[in-house]
Short mmCIF file of C-alpha atoms in Angstrom, two decimals:
data_model
loop_
_atom_site.label_atom_id
_atom_site.label_comp_id
_atom_site.label_asym_id
_atom_site.label_seq_id
_atom_site.Cartn_x
_atom_site.Cartn_y
_atom_site.Cartn_z
CA MET A 1 89.32 -1.96 -16.09
CA PHE A 2 91.19 1.19 -16.46
CA LYS A 3 99.24 6.11 -11.88
CA SER A 4 99.79 9.35 -11.02
CA ALA A 5 98.47 12.68 -12.29
CA VAL A 6 100.70 14.32 -14.89
CA LYS A 7 100.85 17.65 -16.69
CA PHE A 8 99.20 17.86 -20.08
CA LEU A 9 101.48 16.95 -22.92
CA LEU A 10 100.89 17.79 -26.54
CA ILE A 11 102.24 15.09 -28.76
CA ILE A 12 103.01 14.70 -32.41
CA SER A 13 100.05 14.38 -34.75
CA PHE A 14 100.29 12.21 -37.81
CA PHE A 15 98.41 13.41 -40.88
CA VAL A 16 97.39 11.00 -43.58
CA SER A 17 96.13 11.90 -47.02
CA GLY A 18 92.39 11.32 -47.29
CA SER A 19 89.60 11.90 -44.81
CA PHE A 20 91.12 10.39 -41.70
CA VAL A 21 93.14 12.77 -39.52
CA PHE A 22 93.94 12.66 -35.83
CA ALA A 23 95.08 15.56 -33.63
CA ASN A 24 95.97 14.30 -30.19
CA GLY A 25 96.18 16.11 -26.86
CA GLN A 26 96.38 14.37 -23.53
CA GLU A 27 93.79 15.54 -21.01
CA LEU A 28 93.46 14.20 -17.48
CA ILE A 29 89.70 14.14 -17.00
CA LEU A 30 89.26 11.96 -13.92
CA PRO A 31 92.09 11.72 -11.36
CA SER A 32 91.96 8.96 -8.77
CA ASP A 33 91.29 11.35 -5.87
CA LYS A 34 88.14 12.61 -7.58
CA ILE A 35 87.01 9.04 -8.23
CA LYS A 36 87.37 8.25 -4.52
CA LYS A 37 85.18 11.24 -3.60
CA LEU A 38 82.23 9.84 -5.56
CA ASP A 39 81.39 7.81 -2.46
CA ARG A 40 83.34 8.72 0.67
CA LYS A 41 81.88 5.79 2.62
CA GLY A 42 82.77 3.08 0.11
CA THR A 43 85.67 1.84 -2.00
CA VAL A 44 85.07 3.03 -5.55
CA PHE A 45 86.51 1.39 -8.63
CA VAL A 46 85.97 1.82 -12.37
CA SER A 47 83.67 -0.80 -13.81
CA LYS A 48 82.92 0.41 -17.35
CA ILE A 49 83.62 3.35 -19.63
CA LEU A 50 80.38 3.82 -21.49
CA ASP A 51 79.97 4.51 -25.20
CA ASN A 52 78.68 8.04 -24.54
CA GLY A 53 81.77 8.99 -22.47
CA ARG A 54 80.15 8.60 -19.08
CA ILE A 55 81.81 6.33 -16.51
CA ALA A 56 80.22 3.54 -14.48
CA PHE A 57 81.73 2.74 -11.08
CA VAL A 58 81.04 0.24 -8.35
CA SER A 59 81.21 1.28 -4.70
CA GLU A 60 81.61 -1.41 -2.05
CA GLN A 61 81.43 -0.99 1.74
CA GLU A 62 82.00 -3.95 4.03
CA GLY A 63 78.76 -5.21 5.48
CA GLU A 64 76.67 -2.70 3.51
CA GLU A 65 74.87 -2.79 0.19
CA SER A 66 77.01 -2.04 -2.85
CA SER A 67 76.16 0.68 -5.38
CA ILE A 68 76.57 1.43 -9.06
CA LEU A 69 77.56 5.05 -9.69
CA ILE A 70 77.31 6.83 -13.06
CA SER A 71 79.30 10.04 -13.58
CA ASP A 72 79.99 12.31 -16.51
CA MET A 73 83.52 12.44 -17.91
CA LYS A 74 84.50 15.14 -15.39
CA GLY A 75 83.45 13.05 -12.40
CA TYR A 76 80.15 14.74 -11.55
CA LEU A 77 77.75 12.15 -10.18
CA ILE A 78 74.66 11.64 -12.33
CA ARG A 79 73.04 8.57 -10.79
CA LYS A 80 73.49 6.19 -7.87
CA PHE A 81 71.86 2.76 -7.72
CA LYS A 82 71.76 0.69 -4.57
CA LEU A 83 72.24 -3.05 -5.15
CA PRO A 84 70.70 -5.73 -2.88
CA VAL A 85 74.08 -7.40 -2.37
CA SER A 86 77.19 -6.52 -0.34
CA LYS A 87 79.69 -8.96 -1.83
CA ILE A 88 79.97 -8.80 -5.64
CA ASP A 89 81.91 -11.55 -7.35
CA TYR A 90 81.03 -10.54 -10.92
CA ILE A 91 79.46 -7.39 -12.33
CA VAL A 92 79.11 -6.37 -15.94
CA ILE A 93 77.45 -3.19 -17.22
CA SER A 94 76.23 -2.69 -20.77
CA ASP A 95 78.05 -0.21 -23.02
CA ASP A 96 75.03 2.12 -23.02
CA GLY A 97 74.85 2.08 -19.19
CA LYS A 98 71.23 0.93 -19.13
CA GLN A 99 71.64 -2.60 -17.78
CA ALA A 100 73.83 -4.61 -15.43
CA ILE A 101 74.21 -8.23 -14.38
CA ILE A 102 75.54 -8.96 -10.88
CA TYR A 103 76.58 -12.36 -9.55
CA THR A 104 77.53 -13.50 -6.07
CA HIS A 105 78.82 -16.93 -5.06
CA LYS A 106 76.46 -16.72 -2.07
CA ASP A 107 73.55 -18.92 -3.10
CA TYR A 108 74.92 -18.79 -6.68
CA GLU A 109 72.64 -15.80 -7.22
CA PHE A 110 72.25 -13.67 -10.35
CA PHE A 111 70.72 -10.18 -10.28
CA TYR A 112 69.53 -8.07 -13.19
CA ALA A 113 69.60 -4.27 -12.84
CA ASP A 114 67.54 -2.00 -15.07
CA LEU A 115 69.68 1.10 -14.56
CA LYS A 116 67.41 3.27 -16.67
CA ARG A 117 64.47 2.65 -14.33
CA GLY A 118 66.55 2.15 -11.19
CA LYS A 119 65.16 -1.31 -10.53
CA THR A 120 66.99 -4.51 -9.56
CA LYS A 121 65.67 -8.05 -9.31
CA SER A 122 67.03 -11.50 -8.52
CA ILE A 123 66.69 -13.66 -11.63
CA PHE A 124 68.16 -16.91 -10.33
CA LYS A 125 69.53 -18.46 -7.13
CA MET A 126 70.34 -21.94 -5.92
CA GLU A 127 67.37 -23.94 -4.63
CA LYS A 128 67.62 -27.20 -2.78
CA GLY A 129 66.88 -30.20 -4.95
CA LYS A 130 66.85 -28.23 -8.21
CA THR A 131 69.21 -28.07 -11.17
CA GLY A 132 71.03 -24.76 -11.52
CA PHE A 133 73.78 -22.78 -13.18
CA ALA A 134 76.67 -20.93 -11.49
CA LEU A 135 79.97 -19.26 -12.27
CA PHE A 136 83.47 -20.46 -11.45
CA ASP A 137 86.00 -18.06 -9.94
CA LYS A 138 87.33 -15.39 -12.28
CA SER A 139 90.07 -17.58 -13.71
CA GLY A 140 87.48 -20.00 -15.05
CA SER A 141 84.38 -17.96 -15.94
CA TRP A 142 83.36 -14.76 -17.68
CA LEU A 143 80.20 -12.71 -18.08
CA ASP A 144 79.55 -10.12 -20.78
CA PHE A 145 76.95 -8.09 -22.65
CA GLN A 146 76.74 -8.67 -26.39
CA PRO A 147 74.59 -6.81 -28.95
CA ASN A 148 72.19 -9.76 -29.05
CA GLY A 149 72.25 -10.88 -25.44
CA ILE A 150 74.12 -11.58 -22.21
CA ILE A 151 76.64 -14.42 -22.46
CA ALA A 152 78.53 -16.30 -19.76
CA ARG A 153 80.76 -19.30 -19.17
CA GLY A 154 79.99 -21.32 -16.06
CA PHE A 155 78.70 -24.70 -14.97
CA TYR A 156 75.48 -26.59 -14.49
CA TYR A 157 74.94 -28.47 -11.24
CA ASN A 158 72.39 -31.10 -10.24
CA GLY A 159 69.81 -31.16 -7.47
CA GLU A 160 72.50 -32.11 -4.97
CA GLY A 161 74.61 -29.10 -5.93
CA LEU A 162 77.21 -31.21 -7.75
CA PHE A 163 78.91 -30.16 -10.98
CA THR A 164 77.51 -31.72 -14.15
CA SER A 165 78.92 -29.75 -17.11
CA ASP A 166 80.99 -26.70 -18.10
CA ASN A 167 78.91 -24.59 -20.50
CA ILE A 168 78.66 -21.33 -22.39
CA VAL A 169 75.14 -19.92 -22.12
CA PHE A 170 73.00 -16.93 -22.93
CA ILE A 171 71.20 -15.31 -19.98
CA ASN A 172 67.64 -14.13 -20.47
CA PRO A 173 66.54 -11.96 -17.50
CA GLU A 174 62.92 -12.14 -18.66
CA LYS A 175 62.73 -15.88 -18.01
CA THR A 176 62.39 -17.67 -14.68
CA GLY A 177 64.07 -20.71 -13.15
CA ILE A 178 66.60 -22.70 -15.11
CA ALA A 179 65.09 -21.33 -18.34
CA VAL A 180 67.05 -18.11 -17.61
CA PHE A 181 70.04 -19.94 -19.07
CA GLN A 182 70.02 -20.92 -22.73
CA PRO A 183 72.86 -23.36 -23.53
CA VAL A 184 75.14 -22.42 -26.43
CA VAL A 185 77.77 -25.17 -26.28
CA GLU A 186 79.50 -27.42 -23.77
CA THR A 187 83.13 -26.44 -23.19
CA ASP A 188 84.17 -30.11 -23.36
CA ARG A 189 82.86 -30.17 -26.90
CA LEU A 190 84.97 -27.14 -27.79
CA MET A 191 88.02 -28.85 -26.31
CA GLU A 192 87.27 -32.06 -28.16
CA GLY A 193 87.16 -30.15 -31.43
CA ALA A 194 90.35 -28.27 -30.58
CA LYS A 195 92.29 -31.48 -30.07
CA TYR A 196 91.70 -32.33 -33.73
CA PHE A 197 93.78 -29.28 -34.65
CA TYR A 198 96.10 -29.25 -31.61
CA PRO A 199 96.19 -32.67 -29.92
CA SER A 200 98.13 -31.51 -26.84
CA ALA A 201 95.62 -28.75 -25.91
CA LYS A 202 95.06 -28.61 -22.14
CA GLU A 203 92.78 -25.62 -21.58
CA ILE A 204 90.52 -23.09 -23.26
CA THR A 205 91.75 -19.58 -22.57
CA LYS A 206 90.69 -16.41 -24.40
CA THR A 207 87.12 -16.43 -25.69
CA GLU A 208 85.23 -13.84 -27.75
CA TYR A 209 81.73 -13.88 -29.22
CA THR A 210 80.29 -11.90 -32.13
CA GLY A 211 77.54 -12.42 -34.69
CA GLY A 212 76.85 -16.02 -33.77
CA LYS A 213 80.53 -16.96 -33.86
CA LEU A 214 82.47 -18.06 -30.80
CA VAL A 215 86.21 -17.47 -31.19
CA TYR A 216 88.42 -19.20 -28.66
CA CYS A 217 91.98 -20.33 -27.95
CA ALA A 218 92.93 -23.85 -26.93
CA GLN A 219 96.49 -24.30 -25.76
CA ASP A 220 99.17 -25.85 -23.58
CA LYS A 221 102.42 -24.33 -22.24
CA HIS A 222 104.08 -24.61 -25.67
CA GLY A 223 101.44 -22.88 -27.78
CA GLY A 224 97.97 -23.40 -29.20
CA VAL A 225 95.38 -22.63 -31.84
CA ILE A 226 92.68 -20.02 -32.47
CA LEU A 227 89.39 -21.57 -33.53
CA CYS A 228 85.97 -20.34 -34.60
CA TYR A 229 82.80 -22.20 -33.65
CA ASP A 230 79.69 -21.18 -35.57
CA THR A 231 76.85 -21.56 -33.07
CA LYS A 232 74.24 -21.71 -35.84
CA THR A 233 75.80 -24.34 -38.13
CA GLU A 234 77.88 -25.96 -35.36
CA ASN A 235 80.89 -25.95 -37.69
CA LEU A 236 84.39 -25.56 -36.24
CA SER A 237 87.26 -24.02 -38.21
CA LYS A 238 90.87 -23.12 -37.51
CA ILE A 239 91.94 -19.49 -37.76
CA ASP A 240 95.62 -19.66 -36.79
CA SER A 241 98.23 -21.27 -34.54
CA PHE A 242 100.69 -19.64 -32.13
CA THR A 243 103.41 -20.12 -29.56
CA SER A 244 102.22 -17.04 -27.61
CA MET A 245 98.82 -15.31 -27.56
CA LEU A 246 99.11 -11.60 -26.62
CA GLY A 247 95.58 -10.31 -27.11
CA MET A 248 92.32 -10.78 -28.97
CA THR A 249 89.14 -8.78 -29.55
CA VAL A 250 86.10 -8.78 -31.83
CA SER A 251 83.84 -6.02 -33.09
CA ASP A 252 80.20 -5.88 -32.01
CA SER A 253 79.28 -5.88 -35.68
CA GLY A 254 81.05 -6.60 -38.93
CA ASN A 255 82.44 -10.02 -38.03
CA LEU A 256 85.92 -8.62 -37.45
CA LEU A 257 88.52 -10.23 -35.21
CA THR A 258 91.89 -8.78 -34.22
CA TYR A 259 94.48 -10.95 -32.52
CA ILE A 260 98.17 -10.64 -31.63
CA ILE A 261 100.39 -13.72 -31.68
CA ARG A 262 103.99 -14.90 -31.84
CA LYS A 263 104.95 -17.95 -33.84
CA GLN A 264 108.27 -18.46 -32.10
CA HIS A 265 109.31 -18.44 -28.45
CA GLY A 266 110.85 -15.30 -26.90
CA ASP A 267 109.29 -12.71 -24.61
CA ASN A 268 110.82 -9.63 -26.27
CA LEU A 269 110.32 -10.68 -29.88
CA PRO A 270 107.99 -8.72 -32.18
CA ALA A 271 104.53 -10.18 -32.81
CA ASP A 272 102.03 -10.24 -35.65
CA MET A 273 98.79 -8.28 -35.20
CA ILE A 274 96.22 -9.66 -37.61
CA LEU A 275 92.88 -8.21 -38.66
CA TYR A 276 90.74 -11.18 -39.64
CA ASP A 277 87.39 -11.34 -41.44
CA LEU A 278 85.30 -14.04 -39.76
CA LYS A 279 82.77 -14.05 -42.59
CA GLU A 280 85.32 -14.47 -45.37
CA LYS A 281 87.54 -16.66 -43.16
CA ALA A 282 90.66 -14.76 -44.23
CA PRO A 283 93.09 -12.16 -42.85
CA LYS A 284 92.55 -8.58 -44.12
CA ARG A 285 95.71 -6.90 -42.79
CA VAL A 286 98.84 -7.92 -40.93
CA TRP A 287 101.19 -5.69 -38.92
CA ASN A 288 104.45 -6.73 -37.26
CA GLY A 289 105.84 -5.15 -34.09
CA ARG A 290 105.63 -5.23 -30.32
CA PHE A 291 101.85 -4.90 -30.19
CA TYR A 292 99.56 -5.63 -27.27
CA LEU A 293 95.93 -5.17 -26.14
CA PRO A 294 93.99 -4.57 -29.39
CA ARG A 295 90.67 -2.70 -29.11
CA LEU A 296 88.14 -2.29 -31.95
CA ASN A 297 85.35 0.26 -31.83
CA SER A 298 81.81 -1.09 -31.91
CA THR A 299 81.51 -1.01 -35.70
CA GLY A 300 84.98 -2.40 -36.33
CA GLU A 301 85.92 0.72 -38.29
CA TYR A 302 88.81 1.72 -36.01
CA LEU A 303 91.45 -0.28 -34.21
CA ALA A 304 93.64 0.94 -31.32
CA ALA A 305 96.53 -1.22 -30.09
CA GLY A 306 99.35 -0.76 -27.63
CA TYR A 307 102.83 -0.64 -29.15
CA LEU A 308 106.23 -0.87 -27.42
CA ILE A 309 109.30 0.97 -28.74
CA PRO A 310 112.67 -0.09 -27.27
CA ALA A 311 114.30 2.76 -25.30
CA SER A 312 117.18 0.83 -23.71
CA GLU A 313 117.83 -2.69 -22.54
CA ASN A 314 114.61 -4.05 -21.02
CA ARG A 315 112.96 -0.60 -21.18
CA PHE A 316 110.24 0.41 -23.61
CA ILE A 317 108.18 3.48 -24.49
CA ASN A 318 104.44 2.80 -24.51
CA ARG A 319 102.47 4.08 -27.46
CA ILE A 320 99.00 3.49 -28.84
CA ARG A 321 98.62 3.17 -32.59
CA ILE A 322 95.26 3.78 -34.23
CA TYR A 323 94.26 2.36 -37.60
CA LYS A 324 91.29 2.63 -39.91
CA THR A 325 90.53 -0.97 -40.70
CA ASP A 326 89.40 -0.49 -44.31
CA LYS A 327 92.74 1.02 -45.33
CA MET A 328 94.92 -1.06 -47.60
CA GLU A 329 98.14 -2.61 -46.33
CA ASN A 330 100.36 0.06 -47.92
CA ASP A 331 98.37 3.06 -46.67
CA GLY A 332 100.58 3.43 -43.61
CA GLU A 333 99.75 4.49 -40.07
CA GLU A 334 96.80 6.72 -39.29
CA SER A 335 97.89 8.01 -35.90
CA GLU A 336 100.17 7.40 -32.96
CA ILE A 337 99.52 8.47 -29.38
CA LEU A 338 102.33 8.83 -26.84
CA PRO A 339 100.89 8.81 -23.30
CA THR A 340 103.03 10.08 -20.44
CA PHE A 341 102.11 7.02 -18.38
CA LYS A 342 101.80 3.28 -18.85
CA PRO A 343 98.25 2.67 -20.07
CA VAL A 344 96.25 -0.25 -18.71
CA ASP A 345 93.25 -0.14 -21.04
CA TRP A 346 91.49 2.12 -23.54
CA LYS A 347 88.20 2.50 -25.36
CA PHE A 348 86.69 4.48 -28.24
CA VAL A 349 83.78 6.62 -27.01
CA ARG A 350 81.30 9.22 -28.30
CA ASP A 351 81.04 7.65 -31.76
CA SER A 352 84.84 7.31 -31.81
CA LYS A 353 85.40 11.05 -31.37
CA ASP A 354 87.54 10.31 -28.29
CA LEU A 355 89.81 7.61 -26.99
CA PHE A 356 89.59 7.25 -23.21
CA ILE A 357 92.67 5.70 -21.59
CA PHE A 358 92.83 4.22 -18.10
CA SER A 359 96.16 4.27 -16.25
CA GLY A 360 95.03 1.98 -13.46
CA GLU A 361 94.14 4.98 -11.27
CA ASP A 362 93.27 7.94 -13.53
CA ILE A 363 91.31 8.36 -16.75
CA TYR A 364 92.61 10.46 -19.66
CA ARG A 365 91.02 11.59 -22.89
CA PHE A 366 92.55 12.01 -26.32
CA LYS A 367 90.37 13.89 -28.77
CA LEU A 368 90.24 12.22 -32.17
CA ASN A 369 89.42 14.64 -34.99
CA ARG A 370 88.15 13.05 -38.17
#
């Protein structure tokens, strides 16, 4: 998820009238060399930054069982869980660090890990002559924890192991057999609906789920549309159209969507970042600039997005802008962070007291004072 160690840098703080103030200081909390030392026998990589500021890692060693490692924000190992699988094709860990789902293409097997109790069990695997469900490679499937369940995109196959349908499903680890997978909607149906709004759509790309609403993009090489499918009413509605989609995210609660799009072709052109209310079916705020990678906190109260400032021809300074989503359009910016590296990803943690930023090798913290 989340390149070289750098000296601490104090950066400008932006103060806004009202109750929302940020004071930012860059702190390297987990350098890559310390991450590697968590398991000297395996290859360790970051899997999830947890809501409480702890970090979940996966350690893989060829021919040996893999492990999930949980450390505090300084890299001190708290727990280690052995997994009954050596080759992991998908792994997703819940934001609270209590659960994990692991998938391997070998036997199309799914495992559920209760990390709180340190127990792992196989919940489904391919059986000869029986219908099953499996995941495509990572360009075609996804697997994620949601507040109300575990959701995945994959495919059903028949008793001969042949593909039958591309589906989005909920995964219930308490069930057995094919009942583990609860169908939400067939992807062909989503594409069929998309063609009503964008007839030349060729593929479904970005997909997000929140509060019973499935938000997805259907597009071709020239552009596409953002649509919302209500899984309860089965209604489909159009949110927006674009020539380029640069990022999309939803809040765990509050029915908020943030997406970044361009409406004309050109790689270096500014884009619109739009905060959209899925319940009201209307945009709440719109910003224009070179935004990328929006991230909402779990409640949807805060939004952090990457922002590029031109420095010279084809060179940009990376910044992260943070907004309070209930501010009015003319309230201005709440804060701006200037990392001394190119950030890869970031997340609000510890009830949004901190923003953790991953450089691709190291993890940094910015304290957010409210």
